[in-house]
Short mmCIF file of C-alpha atoms and ligand atoms in Angstrom, two decimals:
data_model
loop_
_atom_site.label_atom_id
_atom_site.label_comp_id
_atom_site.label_asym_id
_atom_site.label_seq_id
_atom_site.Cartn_x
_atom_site.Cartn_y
_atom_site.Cartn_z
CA UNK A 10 105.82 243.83 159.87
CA UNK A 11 108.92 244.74 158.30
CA UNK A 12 109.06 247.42 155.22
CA UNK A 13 109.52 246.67 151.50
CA UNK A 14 113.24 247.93 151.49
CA UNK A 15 114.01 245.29 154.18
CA UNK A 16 112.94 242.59 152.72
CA UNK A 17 115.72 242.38 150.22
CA UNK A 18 118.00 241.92 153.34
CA UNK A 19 115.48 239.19 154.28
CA UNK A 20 117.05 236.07 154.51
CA UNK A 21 113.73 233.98 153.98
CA UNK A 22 110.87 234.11 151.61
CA UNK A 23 108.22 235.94 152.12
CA UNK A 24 104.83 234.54 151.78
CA UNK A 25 103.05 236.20 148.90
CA UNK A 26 100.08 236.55 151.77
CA UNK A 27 101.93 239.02 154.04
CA UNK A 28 103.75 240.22 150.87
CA UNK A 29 100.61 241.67 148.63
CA UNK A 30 99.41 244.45 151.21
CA UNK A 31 103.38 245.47 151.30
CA UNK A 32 103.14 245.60 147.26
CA UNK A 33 99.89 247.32 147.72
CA UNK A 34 101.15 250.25 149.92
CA UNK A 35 103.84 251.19 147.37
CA UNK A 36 100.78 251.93 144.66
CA UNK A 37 98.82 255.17 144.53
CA UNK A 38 94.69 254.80 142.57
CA UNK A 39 94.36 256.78 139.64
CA UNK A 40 92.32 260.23 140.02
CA UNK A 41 92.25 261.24 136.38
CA UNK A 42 89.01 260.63 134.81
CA UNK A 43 86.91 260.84 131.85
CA UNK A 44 83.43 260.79 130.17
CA UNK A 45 82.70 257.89 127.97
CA UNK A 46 79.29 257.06 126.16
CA UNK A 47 77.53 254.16 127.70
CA UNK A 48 78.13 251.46 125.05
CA UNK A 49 81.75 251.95 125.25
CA UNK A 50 81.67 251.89 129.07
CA UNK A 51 82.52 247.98 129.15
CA UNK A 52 84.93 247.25 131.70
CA UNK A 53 85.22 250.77 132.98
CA UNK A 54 85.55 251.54 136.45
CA UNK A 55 82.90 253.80 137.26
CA UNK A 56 84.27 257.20 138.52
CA UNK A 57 81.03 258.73 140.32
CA UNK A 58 78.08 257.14 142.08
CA UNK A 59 74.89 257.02 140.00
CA UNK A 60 71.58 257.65 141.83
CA UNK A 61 68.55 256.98 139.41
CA UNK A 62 66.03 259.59 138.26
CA UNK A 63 63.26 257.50 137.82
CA UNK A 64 61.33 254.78 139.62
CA UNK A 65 62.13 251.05 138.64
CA UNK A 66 59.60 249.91 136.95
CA UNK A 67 58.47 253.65 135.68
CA UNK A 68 54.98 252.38 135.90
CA UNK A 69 52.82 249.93 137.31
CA UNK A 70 52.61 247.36 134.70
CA UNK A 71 51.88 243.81 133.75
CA UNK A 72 54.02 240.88 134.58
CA UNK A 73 51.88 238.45 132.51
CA UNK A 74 49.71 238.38 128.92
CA UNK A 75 45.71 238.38 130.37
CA UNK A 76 43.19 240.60 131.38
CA UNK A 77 43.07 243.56 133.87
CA UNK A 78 40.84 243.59 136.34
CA UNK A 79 39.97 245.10 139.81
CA UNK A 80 40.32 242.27 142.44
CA UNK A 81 37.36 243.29 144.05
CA UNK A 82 35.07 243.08 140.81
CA UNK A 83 35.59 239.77 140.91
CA UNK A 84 34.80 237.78 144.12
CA UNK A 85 34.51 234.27 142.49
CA UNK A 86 34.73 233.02 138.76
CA UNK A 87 32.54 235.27 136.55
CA UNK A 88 32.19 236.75 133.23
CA UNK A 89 33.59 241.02 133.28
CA UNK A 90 33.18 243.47 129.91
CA UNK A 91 35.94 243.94 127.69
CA UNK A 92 37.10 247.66 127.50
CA UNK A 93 39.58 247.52 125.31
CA UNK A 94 43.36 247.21 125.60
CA UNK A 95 46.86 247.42 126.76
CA UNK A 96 49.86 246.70 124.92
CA UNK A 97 53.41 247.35 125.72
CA UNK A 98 53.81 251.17 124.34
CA UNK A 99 50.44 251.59 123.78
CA UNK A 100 48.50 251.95 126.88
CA UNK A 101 44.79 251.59 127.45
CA UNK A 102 43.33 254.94 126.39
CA UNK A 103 39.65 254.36 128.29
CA UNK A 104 38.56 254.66 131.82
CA UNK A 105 38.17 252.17 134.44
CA UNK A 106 34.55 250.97 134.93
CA UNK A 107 32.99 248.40 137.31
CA UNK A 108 32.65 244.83 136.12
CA UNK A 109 35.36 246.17 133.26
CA UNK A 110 38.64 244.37 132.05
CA UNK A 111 41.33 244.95 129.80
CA UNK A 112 43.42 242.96 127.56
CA UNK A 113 46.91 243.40 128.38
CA UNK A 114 50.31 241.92 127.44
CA UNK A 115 53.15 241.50 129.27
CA UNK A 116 55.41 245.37 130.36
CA UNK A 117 51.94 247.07 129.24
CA UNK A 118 50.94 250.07 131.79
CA UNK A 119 48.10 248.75 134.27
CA UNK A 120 45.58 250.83 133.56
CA UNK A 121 44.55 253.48 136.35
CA UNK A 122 41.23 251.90 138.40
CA UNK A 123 42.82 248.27 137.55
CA UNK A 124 45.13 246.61 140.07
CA UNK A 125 45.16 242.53 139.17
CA UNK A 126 46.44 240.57 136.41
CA UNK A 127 44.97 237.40 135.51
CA UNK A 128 47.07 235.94 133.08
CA UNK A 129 45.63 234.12 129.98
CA UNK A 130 45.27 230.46 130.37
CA UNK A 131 43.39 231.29 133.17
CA UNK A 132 40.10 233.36 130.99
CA UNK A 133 37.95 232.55 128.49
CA UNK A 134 36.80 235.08 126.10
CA UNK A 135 33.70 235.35 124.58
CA UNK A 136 33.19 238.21 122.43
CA UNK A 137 33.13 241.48 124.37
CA UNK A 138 32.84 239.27 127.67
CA UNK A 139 35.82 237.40 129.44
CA UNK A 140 35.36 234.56 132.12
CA UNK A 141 38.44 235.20 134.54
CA UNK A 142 38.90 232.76 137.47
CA UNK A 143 40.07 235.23 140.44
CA UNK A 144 43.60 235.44 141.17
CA UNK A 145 44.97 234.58 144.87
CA UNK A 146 45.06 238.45 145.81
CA UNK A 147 44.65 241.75 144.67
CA UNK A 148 48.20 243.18 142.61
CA UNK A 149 48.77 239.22 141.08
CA UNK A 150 50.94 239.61 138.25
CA UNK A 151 51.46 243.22 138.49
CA UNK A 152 54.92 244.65 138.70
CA UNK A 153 54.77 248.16 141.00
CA UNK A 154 55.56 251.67 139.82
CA UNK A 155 59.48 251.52 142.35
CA UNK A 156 59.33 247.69 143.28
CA UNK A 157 62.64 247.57 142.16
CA UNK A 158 63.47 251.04 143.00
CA UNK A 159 62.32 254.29 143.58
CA UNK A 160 63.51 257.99 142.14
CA UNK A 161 66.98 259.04 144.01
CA UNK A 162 68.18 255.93 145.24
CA UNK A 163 71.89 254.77 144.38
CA UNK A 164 71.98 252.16 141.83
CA UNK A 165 75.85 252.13 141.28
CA UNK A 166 78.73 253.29 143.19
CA UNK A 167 81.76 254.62 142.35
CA UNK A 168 84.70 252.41 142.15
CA UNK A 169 82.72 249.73 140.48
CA UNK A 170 83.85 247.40 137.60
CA UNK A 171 81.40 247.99 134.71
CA UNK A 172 80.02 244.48 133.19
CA UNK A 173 77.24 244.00 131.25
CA UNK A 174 74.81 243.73 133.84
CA UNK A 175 76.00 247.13 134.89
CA UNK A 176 75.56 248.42 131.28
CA UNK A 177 71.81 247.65 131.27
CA UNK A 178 71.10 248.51 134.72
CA UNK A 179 72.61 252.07 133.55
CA UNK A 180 70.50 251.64 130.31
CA UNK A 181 67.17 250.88 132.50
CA UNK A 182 67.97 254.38 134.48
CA UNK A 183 68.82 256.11 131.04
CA UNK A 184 72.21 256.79 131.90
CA UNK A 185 73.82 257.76 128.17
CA UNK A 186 77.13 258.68 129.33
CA UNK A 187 79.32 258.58 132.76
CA UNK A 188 82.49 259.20 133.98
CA UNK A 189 85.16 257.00 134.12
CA UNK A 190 88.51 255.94 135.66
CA UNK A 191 90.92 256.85 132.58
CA UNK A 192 92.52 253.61 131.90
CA UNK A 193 95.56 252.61 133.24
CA UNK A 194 98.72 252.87 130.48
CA UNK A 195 101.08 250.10 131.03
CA UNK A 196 104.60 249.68 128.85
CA UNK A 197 106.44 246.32 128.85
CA UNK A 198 109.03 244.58 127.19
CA UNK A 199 111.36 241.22 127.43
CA UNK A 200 114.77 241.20 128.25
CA UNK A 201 117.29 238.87 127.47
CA UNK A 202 120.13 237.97 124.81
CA UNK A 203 118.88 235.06 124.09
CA UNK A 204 115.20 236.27 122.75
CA UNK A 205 114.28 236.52 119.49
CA UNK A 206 110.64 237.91 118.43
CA UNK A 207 108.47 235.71 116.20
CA UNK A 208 108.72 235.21 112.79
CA UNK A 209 112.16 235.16 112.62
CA UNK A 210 115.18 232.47 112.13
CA UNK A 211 116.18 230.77 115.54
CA UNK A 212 120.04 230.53 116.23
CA UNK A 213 121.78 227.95 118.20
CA UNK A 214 120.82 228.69 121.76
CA UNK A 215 118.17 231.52 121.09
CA UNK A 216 114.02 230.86 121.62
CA UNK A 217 111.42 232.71 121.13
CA UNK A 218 110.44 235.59 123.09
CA UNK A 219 106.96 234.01 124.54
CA UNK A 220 106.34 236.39 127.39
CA UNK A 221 105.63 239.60 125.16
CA UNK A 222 102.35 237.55 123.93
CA UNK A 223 101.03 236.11 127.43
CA UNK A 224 101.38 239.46 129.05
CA UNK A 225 100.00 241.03 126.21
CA UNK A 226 96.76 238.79 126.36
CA UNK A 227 97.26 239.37 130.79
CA UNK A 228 96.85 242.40 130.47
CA UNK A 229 94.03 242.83 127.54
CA UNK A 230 92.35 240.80 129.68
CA UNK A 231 92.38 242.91 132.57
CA UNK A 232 91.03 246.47 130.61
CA UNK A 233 94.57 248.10 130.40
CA UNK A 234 95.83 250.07 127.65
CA UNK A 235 99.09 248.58 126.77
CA UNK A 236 102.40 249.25 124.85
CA UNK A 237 104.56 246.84 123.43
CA UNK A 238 108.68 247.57 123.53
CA UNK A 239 109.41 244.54 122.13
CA UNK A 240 112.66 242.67 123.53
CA UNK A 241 115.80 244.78 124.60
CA UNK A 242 119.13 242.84 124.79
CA UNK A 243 120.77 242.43 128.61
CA UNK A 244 122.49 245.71 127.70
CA UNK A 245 122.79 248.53 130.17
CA UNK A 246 122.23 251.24 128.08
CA UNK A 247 119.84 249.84 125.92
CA UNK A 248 117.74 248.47 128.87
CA UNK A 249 118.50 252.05 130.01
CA UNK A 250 116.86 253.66 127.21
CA UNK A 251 114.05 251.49 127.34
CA UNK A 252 113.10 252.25 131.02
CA UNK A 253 113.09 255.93 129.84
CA UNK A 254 110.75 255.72 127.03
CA UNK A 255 108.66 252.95 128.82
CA UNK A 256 108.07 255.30 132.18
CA UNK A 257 107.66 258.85 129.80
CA UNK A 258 103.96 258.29 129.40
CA UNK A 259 103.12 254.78 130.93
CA UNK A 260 101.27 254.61 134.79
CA UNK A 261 103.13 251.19 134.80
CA UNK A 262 106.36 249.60 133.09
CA UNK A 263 106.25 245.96 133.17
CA UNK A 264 109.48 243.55 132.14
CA UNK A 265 110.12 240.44 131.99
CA UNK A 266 113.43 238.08 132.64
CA UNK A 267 116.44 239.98 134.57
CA UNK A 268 115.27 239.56 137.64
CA UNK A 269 116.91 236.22 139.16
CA UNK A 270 119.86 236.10 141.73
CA UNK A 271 122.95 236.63 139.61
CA UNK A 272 121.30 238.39 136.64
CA UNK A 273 119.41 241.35 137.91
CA UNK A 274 122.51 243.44 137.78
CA UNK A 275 121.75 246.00 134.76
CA UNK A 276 117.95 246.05 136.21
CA UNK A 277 118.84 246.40 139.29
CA UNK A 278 121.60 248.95 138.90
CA UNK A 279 119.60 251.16 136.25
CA UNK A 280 116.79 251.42 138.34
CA UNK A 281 119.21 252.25 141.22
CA UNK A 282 120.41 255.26 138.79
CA UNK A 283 116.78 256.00 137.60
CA UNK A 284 114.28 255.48 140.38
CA UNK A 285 114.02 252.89 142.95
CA UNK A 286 113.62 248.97 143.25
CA UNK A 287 113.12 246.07 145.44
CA UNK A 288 113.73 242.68 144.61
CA UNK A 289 111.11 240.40 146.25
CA UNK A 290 112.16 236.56 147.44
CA UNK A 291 108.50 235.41 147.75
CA UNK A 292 107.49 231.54 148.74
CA UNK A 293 105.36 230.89 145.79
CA UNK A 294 106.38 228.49 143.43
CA UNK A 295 106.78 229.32 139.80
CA UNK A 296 107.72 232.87 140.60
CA UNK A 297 110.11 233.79 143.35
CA UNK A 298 111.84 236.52 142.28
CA UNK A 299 109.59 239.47 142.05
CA UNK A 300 110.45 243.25 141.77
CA UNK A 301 108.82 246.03 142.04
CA UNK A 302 110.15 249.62 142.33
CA UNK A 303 109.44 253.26 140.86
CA UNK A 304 110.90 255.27 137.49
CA UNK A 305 109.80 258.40 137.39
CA UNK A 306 106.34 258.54 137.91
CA UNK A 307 105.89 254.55 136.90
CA UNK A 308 105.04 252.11 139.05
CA UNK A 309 108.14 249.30 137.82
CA UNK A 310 107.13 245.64 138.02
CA UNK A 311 109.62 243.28 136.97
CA UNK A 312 108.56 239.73 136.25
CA UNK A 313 110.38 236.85 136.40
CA UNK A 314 111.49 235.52 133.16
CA UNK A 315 110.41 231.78 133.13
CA UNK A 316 106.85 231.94 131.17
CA UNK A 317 104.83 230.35 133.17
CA UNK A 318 106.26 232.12 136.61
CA UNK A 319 105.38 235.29 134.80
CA UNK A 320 102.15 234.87 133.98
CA UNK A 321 101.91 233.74 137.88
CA UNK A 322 103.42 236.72 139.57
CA UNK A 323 101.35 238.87 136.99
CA UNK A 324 98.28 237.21 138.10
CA UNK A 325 98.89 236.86 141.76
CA UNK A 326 100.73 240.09 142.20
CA UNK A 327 100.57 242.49 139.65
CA UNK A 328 96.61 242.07 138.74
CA UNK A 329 96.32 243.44 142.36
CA UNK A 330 98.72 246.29 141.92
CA UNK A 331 96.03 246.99 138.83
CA UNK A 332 93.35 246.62 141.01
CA UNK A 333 94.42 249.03 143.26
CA UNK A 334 95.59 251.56 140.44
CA UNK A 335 91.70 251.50 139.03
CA UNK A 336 90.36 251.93 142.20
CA UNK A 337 88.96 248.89 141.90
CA UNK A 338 88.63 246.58 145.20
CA UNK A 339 90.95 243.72 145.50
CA UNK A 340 89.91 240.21 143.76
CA UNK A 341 88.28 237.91 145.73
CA UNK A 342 89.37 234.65 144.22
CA UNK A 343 86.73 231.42 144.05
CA UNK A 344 88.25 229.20 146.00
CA UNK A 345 87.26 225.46 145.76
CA UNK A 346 87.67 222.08 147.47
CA UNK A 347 88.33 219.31 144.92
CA UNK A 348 89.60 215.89 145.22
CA UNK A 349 92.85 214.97 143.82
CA UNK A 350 92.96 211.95 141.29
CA UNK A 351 96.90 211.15 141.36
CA UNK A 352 100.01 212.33 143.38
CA UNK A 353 101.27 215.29 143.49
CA UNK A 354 105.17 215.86 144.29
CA UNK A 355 106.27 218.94 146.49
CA UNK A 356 108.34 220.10 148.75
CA UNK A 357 107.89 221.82 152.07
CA UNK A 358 108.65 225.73 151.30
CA UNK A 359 106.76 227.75 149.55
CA UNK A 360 103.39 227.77 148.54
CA UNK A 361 102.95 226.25 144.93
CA UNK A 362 100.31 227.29 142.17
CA UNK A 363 100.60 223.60 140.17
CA UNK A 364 98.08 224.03 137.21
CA UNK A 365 95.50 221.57 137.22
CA UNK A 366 91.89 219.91 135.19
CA UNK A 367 89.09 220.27 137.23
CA UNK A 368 85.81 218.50 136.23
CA UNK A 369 83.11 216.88 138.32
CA UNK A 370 83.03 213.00 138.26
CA UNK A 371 79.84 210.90 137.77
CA UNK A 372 78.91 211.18 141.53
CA UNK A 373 78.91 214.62 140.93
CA UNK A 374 82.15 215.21 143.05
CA UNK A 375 84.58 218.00 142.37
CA UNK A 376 87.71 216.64 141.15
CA UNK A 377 91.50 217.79 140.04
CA UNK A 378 94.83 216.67 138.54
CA UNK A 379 97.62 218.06 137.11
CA UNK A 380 98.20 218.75 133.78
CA UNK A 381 101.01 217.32 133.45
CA UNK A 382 105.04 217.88 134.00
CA UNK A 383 105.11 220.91 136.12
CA UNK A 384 108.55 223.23 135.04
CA UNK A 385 108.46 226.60 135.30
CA UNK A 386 109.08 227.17 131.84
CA UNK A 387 106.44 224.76 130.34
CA UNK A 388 103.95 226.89 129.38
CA UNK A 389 101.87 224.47 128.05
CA UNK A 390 100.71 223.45 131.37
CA UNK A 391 99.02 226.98 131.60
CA UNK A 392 96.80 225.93 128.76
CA UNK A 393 95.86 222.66 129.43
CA UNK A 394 94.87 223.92 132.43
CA UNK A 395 91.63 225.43 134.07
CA UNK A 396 92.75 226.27 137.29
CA UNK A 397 95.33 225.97 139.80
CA UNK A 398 96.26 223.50 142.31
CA UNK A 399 97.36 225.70 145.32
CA UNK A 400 98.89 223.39 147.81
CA UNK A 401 100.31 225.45 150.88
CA UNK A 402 103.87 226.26 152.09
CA UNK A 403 104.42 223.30 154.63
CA UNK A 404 102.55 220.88 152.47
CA UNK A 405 104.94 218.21 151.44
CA UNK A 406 103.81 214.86 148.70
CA UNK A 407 100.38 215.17 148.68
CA UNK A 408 98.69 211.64 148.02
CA UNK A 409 95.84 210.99 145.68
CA UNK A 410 92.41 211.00 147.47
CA UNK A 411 93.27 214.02 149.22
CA UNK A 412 91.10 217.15 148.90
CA UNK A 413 93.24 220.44 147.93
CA UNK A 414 92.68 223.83 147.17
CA UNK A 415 91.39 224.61 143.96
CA UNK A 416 91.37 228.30 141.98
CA UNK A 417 89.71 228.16 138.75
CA UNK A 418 90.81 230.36 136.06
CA UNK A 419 89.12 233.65 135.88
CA UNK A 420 88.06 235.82 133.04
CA UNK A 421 91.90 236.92 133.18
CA UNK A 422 93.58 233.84 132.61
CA UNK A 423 91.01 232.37 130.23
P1 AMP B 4 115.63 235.09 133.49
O1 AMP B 4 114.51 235.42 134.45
O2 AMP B 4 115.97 236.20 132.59
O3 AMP B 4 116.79 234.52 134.24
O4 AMP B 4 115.06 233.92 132.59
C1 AMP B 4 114.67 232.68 133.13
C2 AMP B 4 114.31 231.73 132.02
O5 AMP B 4 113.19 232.23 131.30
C3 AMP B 4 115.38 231.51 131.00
O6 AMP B 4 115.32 230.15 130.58
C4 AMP B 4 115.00 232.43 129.86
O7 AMP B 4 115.50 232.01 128.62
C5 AMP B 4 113.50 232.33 129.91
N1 AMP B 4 112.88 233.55 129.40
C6 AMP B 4 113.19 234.81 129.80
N2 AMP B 4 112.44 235.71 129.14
C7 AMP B 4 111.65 235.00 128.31
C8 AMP B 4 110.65 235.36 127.36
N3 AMP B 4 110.34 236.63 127.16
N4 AMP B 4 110.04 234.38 126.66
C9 AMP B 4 110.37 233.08 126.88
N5 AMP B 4 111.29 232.68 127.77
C10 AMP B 4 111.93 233.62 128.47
MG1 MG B 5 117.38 236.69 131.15
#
């Protein structure tokens, strides 16, 4: 497989496929890490592997509200003494005696002697003495001192992407704090002339820089701290400049626009003068002109500037790169079959990412259509839409009825 710096000479494109583990390579994981309290671990990678001190559940206890009982007591339906009971926190206090049986609510200990739950609905209490009908077999309704786990086992390993879930399952080991990944610091910023930031008066032939804000919410959206640069002007030394302060504390600089055939010049020669590039023809469709390159000690990931091909090359490509910089493993995208409801145009080339509605129809069938025109800079198709459409290089027209390749949007996108 041929290296990154060939690839500019590449005549082709280069499908994004054999392109990502190239882009990969170029991208070293974090080491640096830190110790945050457990309720501000959310979306954390988890720096060290955490074995738990404790057996899951701590103590044999009761998966139902009933009565305690030993399962051999009670051979077939009969009436056993109340001795008193077992709520969650305050355990039964007595001793086990034969023909006994406690009250006990649900995550209350099972008292020692006792081994069988029989939950309520299926007693009858009269005063101090309880009819029970016998469960199946002894241990019903009880949950085991280690079912779950025992004392020493690993419960989460390093490297791993810290949800909710996670944060109780630390909670439930009493894990207060742990060590962490330090996040990743990423500096971007738009070029072009003909940008102007929001909230201010557009001239003749000037828009409004859009890119700054979906980037922005990319990248919240994926845990990173992030700096905004605003836009610089398609000025050498002020794109200059901005590369400098960008890469002087950030793991990653991130721009967007400059990077097409016939405009990447000041980019291109900059970053020849301050670190190193390569310009990326990939067959994906919005999005082929990708770079990626180092300043200093930055990783440099230039995005195209059309809005919605940068918010695809940030998700298809530089999400990865992020990935890989947390020492997280790569994403595994869901990947769906749906049926297509109307046309879809393309040409044989390069693979396209067309954003697309997917719902399920009244027989329950998965199905998909565009949103709508599909322009590279018509970022409204990125929010009508809830996933992509991702029809493959050689695919040409692609008639209704057919069944494509669907990715829904992911917590990233959404
Ligand atoms: P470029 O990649 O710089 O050649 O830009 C391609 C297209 O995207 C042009 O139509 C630009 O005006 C537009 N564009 C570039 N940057 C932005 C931005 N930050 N926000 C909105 N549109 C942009
Ligand atoms: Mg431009």
């Amino acid at each position: 497989m041929s290296k990154p710096q060939d690839v500019c000479a590449h005549p082709g494109l280069m499908h994004p496929d054999l392109a990502l583990p190239l882009l990969l390579e170029q991208v070293t994981p974090l080491e640096d890490t830190e110790t945050v309290q457990l309720s501000d671990s959310l979306g954390r990678v988890l720096a060290e592997d955490l074995a738990s001190s404790i057996d899951l559940p701590p103590f044999d206890n009761s998966a139902m509200d009933g009565y305690a009982y030993r399962y051999a007591d009670l051979p077939e339906k009969a009436s056993l003494k109340l001795l008193g009971s077992s709520f969650a926190g305050h355990p039964f206090e007595g001793q086990y005696q034969p023909g006994g049986c406690v009250r006990i609510m649900t995550g209350a200990p099972v008292p020692a002697g006792f081994d069988t739950v029989q939950m309520q609905e299926k007693t009858e209490a009269n005063g101090e003495l309880i009819t029970i009908e016998p469960c199946k077999q002894a241990g019903d309704n009880v949950r085991g001192r280690g079912e779950e786990l025992l004392a020493g086992t690993k419960v989460l390993r390093a490297g791993t992407l810290i949800g909710a879930a996670e944060m109780g399952v630390m909670a439930t080991i009493g894990i207060s704090s742990l060590r962490v990944i330090r996040k990743v610091k990423i500096a971007f910023f738009s070029t072009g002339d003909e940008l102007r930031p929001v909230g201010s008066e557009l001239a003749p032939g000037q828009i409004y820089d859009s890119n700054r804000y979906s980037i922005q919410g990319l990248l919240s959206r994926a845990g990173v701290e992030w700096q905004d640069l605003g836009v610089i002007a398609d000025d050498p030394e002020a794109i200059r400049q901005a590369f400098r302060n960008a890469s002087a504390s950030a793991d990653m600089v991130i721009t967007s626009g400059g990077v097409s055939v016939g405009e990447a010049d000041f980019t291109k020669q900059i970053l020849d003068e301050e670190g190193k590039i390569s310009f990326w023809k990939l067959a994906i469709k919005p999005g082929k002109p990708f770079a990626l390159g180092h300043i200093g000690k930055a990783v440099f990931c230039g995005l195209p500037g059309n809005p919605v091909s940068s918010m695809v090359t940030f998700y298809k490509l530089v999400w990865p790169l992020l990935h890989k910089l947390q020492g997280l493993p790569q994403p595994t995208p869901l990947l769906l079959d749906a049926k297509l409801t109307a046309p879809i145009r393309k040409q044989p080339g390069r693979v396209e990412y067309q954003r697309g509605i997917l719902s399920r129809n009244q027989d329950g069938e998965l199905e998909v259509a565009v949103t709508g025109s599909q322009g590279s800079g018509m970022l409204t198709s990125m929010s009508l839409a809830n996933c992509f459409i991702i029809l493959e290089q050689m695919q040409g027209d692609t008639p209704a009825g057919t069944r494509v390749t669907v990715e829904p949007f992911n917590s990233v996108l959404c």
